[in-house]
Coordinates of C-alpha atoms in Angstrom, one line a residue:
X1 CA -181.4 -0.9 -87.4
X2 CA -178.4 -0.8 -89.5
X3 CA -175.3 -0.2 -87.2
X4 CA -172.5 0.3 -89.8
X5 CA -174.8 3.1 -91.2
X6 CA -175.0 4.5 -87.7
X7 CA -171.4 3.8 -86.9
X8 CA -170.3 6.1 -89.5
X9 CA -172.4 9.0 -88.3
X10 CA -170.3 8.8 -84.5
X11 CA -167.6 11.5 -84.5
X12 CA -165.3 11.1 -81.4
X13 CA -164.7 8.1 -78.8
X14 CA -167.6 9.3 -76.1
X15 CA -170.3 8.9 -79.0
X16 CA -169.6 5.6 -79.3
X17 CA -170.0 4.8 -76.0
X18 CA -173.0 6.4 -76.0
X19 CA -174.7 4.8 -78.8
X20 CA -173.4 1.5 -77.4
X21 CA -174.7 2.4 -73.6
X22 CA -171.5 1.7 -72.5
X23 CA -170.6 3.5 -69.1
X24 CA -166.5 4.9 -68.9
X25 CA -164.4 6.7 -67.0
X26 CA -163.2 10.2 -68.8
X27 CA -160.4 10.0 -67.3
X28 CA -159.3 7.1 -69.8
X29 CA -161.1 7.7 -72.5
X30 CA -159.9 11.8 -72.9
X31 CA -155.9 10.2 -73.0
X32 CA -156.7 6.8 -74.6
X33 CA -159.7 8.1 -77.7
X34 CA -157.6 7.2 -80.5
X35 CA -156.2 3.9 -79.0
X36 CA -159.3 2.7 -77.8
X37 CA -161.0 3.3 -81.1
X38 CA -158.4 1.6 -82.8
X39 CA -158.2 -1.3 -80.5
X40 CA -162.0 -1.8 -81.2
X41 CA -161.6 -1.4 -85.0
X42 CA -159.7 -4.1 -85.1
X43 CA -161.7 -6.1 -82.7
X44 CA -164.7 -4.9 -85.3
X45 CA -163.1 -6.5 -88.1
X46 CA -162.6 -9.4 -86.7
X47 CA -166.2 -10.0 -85.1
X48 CA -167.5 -8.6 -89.0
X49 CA -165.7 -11.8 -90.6
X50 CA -167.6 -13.8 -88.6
X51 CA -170.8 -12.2 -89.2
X52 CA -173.0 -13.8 -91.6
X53 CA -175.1 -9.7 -92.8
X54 CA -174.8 -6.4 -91.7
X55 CA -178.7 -6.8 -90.9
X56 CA -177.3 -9.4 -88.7
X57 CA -179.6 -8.4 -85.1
X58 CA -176.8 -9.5 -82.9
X59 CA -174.6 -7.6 -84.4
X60 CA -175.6 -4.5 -82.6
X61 CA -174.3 -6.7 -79.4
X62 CA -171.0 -8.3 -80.9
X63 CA -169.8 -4.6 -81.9
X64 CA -170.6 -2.9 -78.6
X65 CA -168.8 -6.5 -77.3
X66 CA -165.6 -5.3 -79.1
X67 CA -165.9 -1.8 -77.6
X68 CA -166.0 -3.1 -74.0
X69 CA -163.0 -5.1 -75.0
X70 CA -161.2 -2.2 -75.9
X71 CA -161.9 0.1 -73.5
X72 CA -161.3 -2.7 -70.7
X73 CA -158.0 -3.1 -72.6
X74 CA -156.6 0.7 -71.5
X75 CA -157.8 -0.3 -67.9
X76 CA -155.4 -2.4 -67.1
X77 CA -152.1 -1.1 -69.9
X78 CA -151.1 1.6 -71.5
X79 CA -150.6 2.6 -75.4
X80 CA -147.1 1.7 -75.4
X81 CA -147.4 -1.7 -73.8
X82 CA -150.3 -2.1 -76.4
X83 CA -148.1 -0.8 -79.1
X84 CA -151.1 0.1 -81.7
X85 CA -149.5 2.8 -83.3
X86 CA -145.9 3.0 -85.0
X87 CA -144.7 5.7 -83.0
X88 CA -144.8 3.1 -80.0
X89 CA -143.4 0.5 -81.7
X90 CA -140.4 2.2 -83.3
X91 CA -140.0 4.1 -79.0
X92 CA -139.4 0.3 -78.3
X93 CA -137.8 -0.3 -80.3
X94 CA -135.5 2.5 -80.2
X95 CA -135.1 1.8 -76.4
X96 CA -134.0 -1.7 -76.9
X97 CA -131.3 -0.8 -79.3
X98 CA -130.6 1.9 -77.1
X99 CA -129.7 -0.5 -74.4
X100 CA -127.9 -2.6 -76.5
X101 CA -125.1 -0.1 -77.2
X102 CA -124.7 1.0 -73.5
X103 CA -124.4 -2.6 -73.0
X104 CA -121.1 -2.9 -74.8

């Protein structure tokens, strides 16, 4: 088995729970796909620094790991608490500013 080689054959958010055997809810994923899928790339990065090969058998288990993670991470926030994308961070930090000025 060579996950990466099979990671790059997924197309949207519900195929990788699939291959993982993850069970969710559709009622976060269908809203949350792009931020969860980010959220576990980045938790895939890190768990792929501290994997010794890509052949690596647990890996299967660290990456599907990371998935959980991310998905668990929209159960209990949102995208702009989270604040993955810029779009969220610059609605922030538009806000804050925004406050600012009414504040004077």
């Amino acid at each position: 088995m060579n996950v990466l080689n099979d990671l790059k054959n997924l197309k949207d958010a519900e195929d990788f729970f699939k291959y993982f055997g993850i069970e969710y809810d559709e009622r976060i994923v269908k809203p949350y796909r792009l931020h969860i899928l980010k959220m576990f790339s980045m938790y895939m990065e890190e768990a792929l620094r501290t994997t010794e090969s890509a052949e690596d058998e647990s890996l299967y288990d660290k990456l599907r790991e990371c998935l959980k993670r991310a998905y668990q991470d929209f159960l209990t926030s949102n995208p702009i608490e989270r604040r993955l994308f810029k779009v969220h961070k610059e609605a922030v930090r538009s806000f804050l500013v925004n406050l600012e000025i009414k504040k004077r």
